[in-house]
Amino acid sequence: MDADRFGLSQLYQIRGRVGRSDKIAYCYLMYTKGKTLSDVSNKRLQVIKEFTELGSGFSIAMRDLSIRGAGDILGSEQAGYIDTVGIELYLKMLNEEVDRLHGKKVETEEESEQPLLDVETAITDDYVTDTDIKIEIHKKINTIDSYDKLLEVKNELEDRFGKISDALVIYMYEEWFEKLAKKLHIKRVRQTTNFIEITIPASLDGQSLFLEILSISKMFRFGHQGKQLLIILDIVKLEKHFIYYLIDLMNVLEKCRKEEN
């Protein structure tokens, strides 16, 4: 039960305990009916379903590495995504970590954070099969910081590889959202299957602000947590993907900040 809550290696080990010698047995991995699984949980269950042959352990371990990330260099934490880190960045991180262990002062950029939103960011084999090209596409999407840049990347990809999927467009918009959120010093976004709650560092007063946000969608709600403003978007009955509403929200907030300054 609740197989979606287990790690991939745990699922593999549990499945390996089923059946002995010439005794045929079956392992049923179940989750609650109607439950909306996260992207990572879906990937785990798909992998354990796909690799069933004897000796699949290595293949599963490599896929697990891709899903969870390779972890920090010379450390114990597991974070990041292996298919988005090229050899140049890897060597740079390795050299910095070696210097740090030798007590040398390392000039580092601001540490990257986990994405604020959970959206599909995989580039499927249906679009591109070559791993190096996939990494290149990830890097291009990572440069998106405006609508003009988004269109530039989108047009370039479509020119090279053909029409992109809706999921890939959403990935691009999510990257743009991350850049806007960082500019607005937004560090907390809570995402559930029913709503997305964004915490604004300082309360923004003004009835016009709320009216402008509600003009984007009537599914926005507001609240306060101390001096912080909470903006909640109910996502169940939206006509399009929530990322488009959030981008409009970020643009309104950015406009409001500029007017205050």
Short mmCIF file of C-alpha atoms in Angstrom, two decimals:
data_model
loop_
_atom_site.label_atom_id
_atom_site.label_comp_id
_atom_site.label_asym_id
_atom_site.label_seq_id
_atom_site.Cartn_x
_atom_site.Cartn_y
_atom_site.Cartn_z
CA MET A 1 0.00 0.00 0.00
CA ASP A 2 1.00 3.63 -0.65
CA ALA A 3 3.77 2.57 -3.04
CA ASP A 4 4.06 6.19 -4.19
CA ARG A 5 5.58 7.08 -0.81
CA PHE A 6 8.53 4.69 -1.17
CA GLY A 7 11.88 5.35 -2.80
CA LEU A 8 12.83 3.50 -5.96
CA SER A 9 15.50 1.39 -4.27
CA GLN A 10 13.00 0.44 -1.55
CA LEU A 11 10.45 -0.65 -4.14
CA TYR A 12 13.11 -2.69 -5.95
CA GLN A 13 14.19 -4.42 -2.74
CA ILE A 14 10.60 -5.18 -1.71
CA ARG A 15 9.84 -6.65 -5.13
CA GLY A 16 13.00 -8.74 -4.89
CA ARG A 17 11.69 -10.41 -1.72
CA VAL A 18 8.68 -11.77 -3.62
CA GLY A 19 9.00 -15.29 -4.95
CA ARG A 20 11.62 -17.92 -4.19
CA SER A 21 13.37 -20.42 -6.46
CA ASP A 22 10.73 -22.18 -8.55
CA LYS A 23 7.80 -20.52 -6.74
CA ILE A 24 5.96 -17.96 -8.89
CA ALA A 25 4.71 -14.93 -6.99
CA TYR A 26 3.45 -11.43 -7.77
CA CYS A 27 4.23 -8.05 -6.24
CA TYR A 28 1.36 -5.55 -6.29
CA LEU A 29 2.36 -1.90 -5.82
CA MET A 30 -0.74 0.07 -4.93
CA TYR A 31 -1.74 3.63 -4.11
CA THR A 32 -4.99 5.26 -3.05
CA LYS A 33 -7.65 5.35 -5.77
CA GLY A 34 -8.09 8.81 -7.27
CA LYS A 35 -4.89 10.15 -5.69
CA THR A 36 -2.96 12.64 -7.80
CA LEU A 37 0.65 11.51 -7.84
CA SER A 38 3.60 13.87 -8.06
CA ASP A 39 5.80 13.78 -11.13
CA VAL A 40 8.60 12.06 -9.18
CA SER A 41 6.25 9.38 -7.79
CA ASN A 42 4.91 8.69 -11.27
CA LYS A 43 8.45 8.26 -12.59
CA ARG A 44 9.40 5.87 -9.78
CA LEU A 45 6.39 3.62 -10.36
CA GLN A 46 6.91 3.68 -14.11
CA VAL A 47 10.55 2.63 -13.71
CA ILE A 48 9.75 -0.27 -11.37
CA LYS A 49 7.06 -1.37 -13.82
CA GLU A 50 9.37 -1.08 -16.83
CA PHE A 51 12.42 -2.94 -15.51
CA THR A 52 11.34 -6.46 -14.59
CA GLU A 53 14.10 -8.63 -16.04
CA LEU A 54 16.72 -10.34 -13.90
CA GLY A 55 19.71 -8.05 -13.35
CA SER A 56 17.75 -4.81 -13.77
CA GLY A 57 19.31 -3.35 -10.62
CA PHE A 58 21.94 -1.30 -12.45
CA SER A 59 19.41 0.14 -14.90
CA ILE A 60 17.10 1.07 -12.05
CA ALA A 61 19.97 2.65 -10.10
CA MET A 62 20.88 4.81 -13.09
CA ARG A 63 17.27 5.86 -13.60
CA ASP A 64 17.00 6.61 -9.86
CA LEU A 65 20.10 8.80 -10.19
CA SER A 66 18.46 10.72 -13.01
CA ILE A 67 15.19 11.20 -11.06
CA ARG A 68 16.66 12.16 -7.67
CA GLY A 69 19.90 13.79 -8.76
CA ALA A 70 23.54 12.96 -8.23
CA GLY A 71 23.87 14.87 -4.96
CA ASP A 72 26.44 17.38 -3.84
CA ILE A 73 30.09 16.89 -4.76
CA LEU A 74 32.06 14.90 -2.15
CA GLY A 75 29.11 15.13 0.24
CA SER A 76 26.13 13.16 1.47
CA GLU A 77 23.14 15.19 0.33
CA GLN A 78 21.09 14.18 -2.68
CA ALA A 79 19.84 17.15 -4.64
CA GLY A 80 19.73 18.48 -8.18
CA TYR A 81 19.24 16.80 -11.54
CA ILE A 82 22.06 14.90 -13.23
CA ASP A 83 20.85 15.55 -16.79
CA THR A 84 21.03 19.33 -16.35
CA VAL A 85 24.69 19.46 -15.24
CA GLY A 86 27.35 19.41 -17.95
CA ILE A 87 30.96 18.32 -17.55
CA GLU A 88 32.21 21.92 -17.26
CA LEU A 89 29.93 22.73 -14.33
CA TYR A 90 30.68 19.36 -12.73
CA LEU A 91 34.45 19.99 -12.81
CA LYS A 92 33.95 23.52 -11.51
CA MET A 93 31.92 22.21 -8.56
CA LEU A 94 34.48 19.46 -7.92
CA ASN A 95 37.40 21.90 -7.84
CA GLU A 96 35.51 24.24 -5.52
CA GLU A 97 34.71 21.40 -3.13
CA VAL A 98 38.31 20.18 -3.09
CA ASP A 99 39.51 23.72 -2.32
CA ARG A 100 36.91 24.00 0.45
CA LEU A 101 38.09 20.74 2.03
CA HIS A 102 41.66 22.10 1.97
CA GLY A 103 40.50 25.15 3.87
CA LYS A 104 40.78 27.55 0.96
CA LYS A 105 38.28 30.36 0.57
CA VAL A 106 35.97 29.68 -2.34
CA GLU A 107 34.16 32.45 -4.15
CA THR A 108 30.79 30.93 -4.98
CA GLU A 109 27.69 32.22 -6.67
CA GLU A 110 24.38 32.31 -4.83
CA GLU A 111 23.32 28.74 -4.15
CA SER A 112 20.64 27.45 -6.47
CA GLU A 113 17.36 26.56 -4.81
CA GLN A 114 14.81 23.89 -5.47
CA PRO A 115 12.13 24.97 -7.97
CA LEU A 116 9.20 26.74 -6.34
CA LEU A 117 6.67 24.88 -8.49
CA ASP A 118 6.23 21.22 -9.37
CA VAL A 119 5.71 20.92 -13.13
CA GLU A 120 6.91 18.41 -15.70
CA THR A 121 10.43 19.32 -16.83
CA ALA A 122 11.42 16.15 -18.67
CA ILE A 123 12.26 16.31 -22.36
CA THR A 124 10.75 13.16 -23.83
CA ASP A 125 12.33 10.86 -26.39
CA ASP A 126 9.40 11.62 -28.67
CA TYR A 127 10.88 15.08 -29.14
CA VAL A 128 14.65 14.48 -28.82
CA THR A 129 16.46 11.21 -28.11
CA ASP A 130 20.06 12.42 -27.86
CA THR A 131 21.08 13.06 -24.22
CA ASP A 132 23.57 15.81 -25.08
CA ILE A 133 20.92 17.69 -27.05
CA LYS A 134 18.49 17.34 -24.15
CA ILE A 135 21.08 18.93 -21.86
CA GLU A 136 21.52 21.73 -24.37
CA ILE A 137 17.75 22.32 -24.42
CA HIS A 138 17.63 22.43 -20.61
CA LYS A 139 20.40 25.04 -20.63
CA LYS A 140 18.56 27.16 -23.21
CA ILE A 141 15.33 27.02 -21.21
CA ASN A 142 17.29 28.02 -18.11
CA THR A 143 18.17 31.33 -19.82
CA ILE A 144 14.52 32.39 -20.06
CA ASP A 145 13.92 35.53 -17.98
CA SER A 146 11.35 37.41 -20.06
CA TYR A 147 8.55 36.82 -22.54
CA ASP A 148 10.78 37.90 -25.43
CA LYS A 149 13.44 35.40 -24.37
CA LEU A 150 10.79 32.69 -24.02
CA LEU A 151 9.61 33.31 -27.59
CA GLU A 152 13.21 33.32 -28.82
CA VAL A 153 13.95 29.91 -27.25
CA LYS A 154 10.59 28.49 -28.37
CA ASN A 155 11.10 29.60 -31.97
CA GLU A 156 14.65 28.26 -32.02
CA LEU A 157 13.61 24.85 -30.74
CA GLU A 158 10.70 24.60 -33.15
CA ASP A 159 12.97 25.60 -36.01
CA ARG A 160 15.47 22.85 -35.12
CA PHE A 161 13.28 20.03 -33.79
CA GLY A 162 9.69 20.80 -34.77
CA LYS A 163 6.62 21.89 -32.84
CA ILE A 164 7.06 21.64 -29.08
CA SER A 165 4.51 20.07 -26.75
CA ASP A 166 2.26 21.95 -24.33
CA ALA A 167 4.24 20.39 -21.46
CA LEU A 168 7.49 21.87 -22.79
CA VAL A 169 5.87 25.31 -23.15
CA ILE A 170 4.69 25.06 -19.53
CA TYR A 171 8.27 24.16 -18.52
CA MET A 172 9.44 27.37 -20.23
CA TYR A 173 6.84 29.46 -18.45
CA GLU A 174 7.80 27.84 -15.14
CA GLU A 175 11.40 28.89 -15.69
CA TRP A 176 10.24 32.44 -16.36
CA PHE A 177 8.12 32.30 -13.18
CA GLU A 178 11.18 31.26 -11.15
CA LYS A 179 13.15 34.27 -12.42
CA LEU A 180 10.30 36.69 -11.67
CA ALA A 181 9.79 35.20 -8.20
CA LYS A 182 13.48 35.56 -7.44
CA LYS A 183 13.38 39.20 -8.54
CA LEU A 184 10.44 39.78 -6.17
CA HIS A 185 12.24 37.94 -3.31
CA ILE A 186 9.54 35.26 -3.16
CA LYS A 187 10.96 32.17 -1.49
CA ARG A 188 7.87 30.28 -0.35
CA VAL A 189 5.25 28.72 -2.61
CA ARG A 190 2.98 25.97 -1.30
CA GLN A 191 1.47 23.74 -3.99
CA THR A 192 -1.29 21.20 -3.45
CA THR A 193 -3.70 19.45 -5.79
CA ASN A 194 -6.32 22.14 -5.06
CA PHE A 195 -4.46 25.42 -4.72
CA ILE A 196 -1.16 27.27 -4.89
CA GLU A 197 -0.26 29.66 -2.07
CA ILE A 198 2.39 32.32 -2.62
CA THR A 199 3.88 34.22 0.31
CA ILE A 200 4.87 37.80 -0.49
CA PRO A 201 7.69 39.05 1.81
CA ALA A 202 6.05 42.41 2.60
CA SER A 203 2.37 43.30 2.45
CA LEU A 204 1.38 45.37 -0.57
CA ASP A 205 -1.45 47.72 0.25
CA GLY A 206 -3.92 49.15 -2.18
CA GLN A 207 -7.34 48.14 -3.39
CA SER A 208 -6.25 48.63 -7.00
CA LEU A 209 -3.67 45.83 -6.59
CA PHE A 210 -6.31 43.34 -5.47
CA LEU A 211 -8.70 44.41 -8.22
CA GLU A 212 -5.96 43.99 -10.82
CA ILE A 213 -5.14 40.52 -9.55
CA LEU A 214 -8.81 39.53 -9.54
CA SER A 215 -9.07 40.73 -13.13
CA ILE A 216 -6.63 37.92 -14.01
CA SER A 217 -8.95 35.37 -12.43
CA LYS A 218 -11.70 35.27 -9.83
CA MET A 219 -10.02 32.14 -8.45
CA PHE A 220 -7.47 34.24 -6.53
CA ARG A 221 -7.90 34.68 -2.77
CA PHE A 222 -5.94 36.73 -0.25
CA GLY A 223 -4.82 36.40 3.34
CA HIS A 224 -2.26 37.66 5.83
CA GLN A 225 0.38 35.91 7.90
CA GLY A 226 1.89 38.49 10.20
CA LYS A 227 3.19 41.23 7.91
CA GLN A 228 3.27 38.90 4.92
CA LEU A 229 0.65 38.77 2.19
CA LEU A 230 -0.70 35.39 1.09
CA ILE A 231 -2.03 35.08 -2.45
CA ILE A 232 -3.89 31.83 -3.09
CA LEU A 233 -4.93 30.53 -6.50
CA ASP A 234 -7.57 27.79 -6.57
CA ILE A 235 -6.47 25.62 -9.47
CA VAL A 236 -9.14 22.91 -9.72
CA LYS A 237 -11.51 24.71 -12.12
CA LEU A 238 -9.09 26.85 -14.11
CA GLU A 239 -9.60 26.99 -17.87
CA LYS A 240 -5.87 26.64 -18.60
CA HIS A 241 -2.72 25.58 -16.78
CA PHE A 242 -2.09 27.47 -13.55
CA ILE A 243 1.36 28.66 -14.69
CA TYR A 244 -0.19 31.21 -17.06
CA TYR A 245 -2.19 32.80 -14.24
CA LEU A 246 0.88 32.88 -12.01
CA ILE A 247 2.94 34.62 -14.69
CA ASP A 248 0.25 37.31 -14.99
CA LEU A 249 0.28 37.61 -11.20
CA MET A 250 4.08 38.04 -11.13
CA ASN A 251 3.87 40.75 -13.77
CA VAL A 252 1.27 42.63 -11.72
CA LEU A 253 3.39 42.37 -8.57
CA GLU A 254 6.51 43.51 -10.43
CA LYS A 255 4.61 46.49 -11.83
CA CYS A 256 3.38 47.36 -8.32
CA ARG A 257 6.94 47.20 -6.92
CA LYS A 258 8.20 49.56 -9.60
CA GLU A 259 5.40 52.04 -8.92
CA GLU A 260 6.15 51.99 -5.17
CA ASN A 261 9.84 52.61 -5.77
#
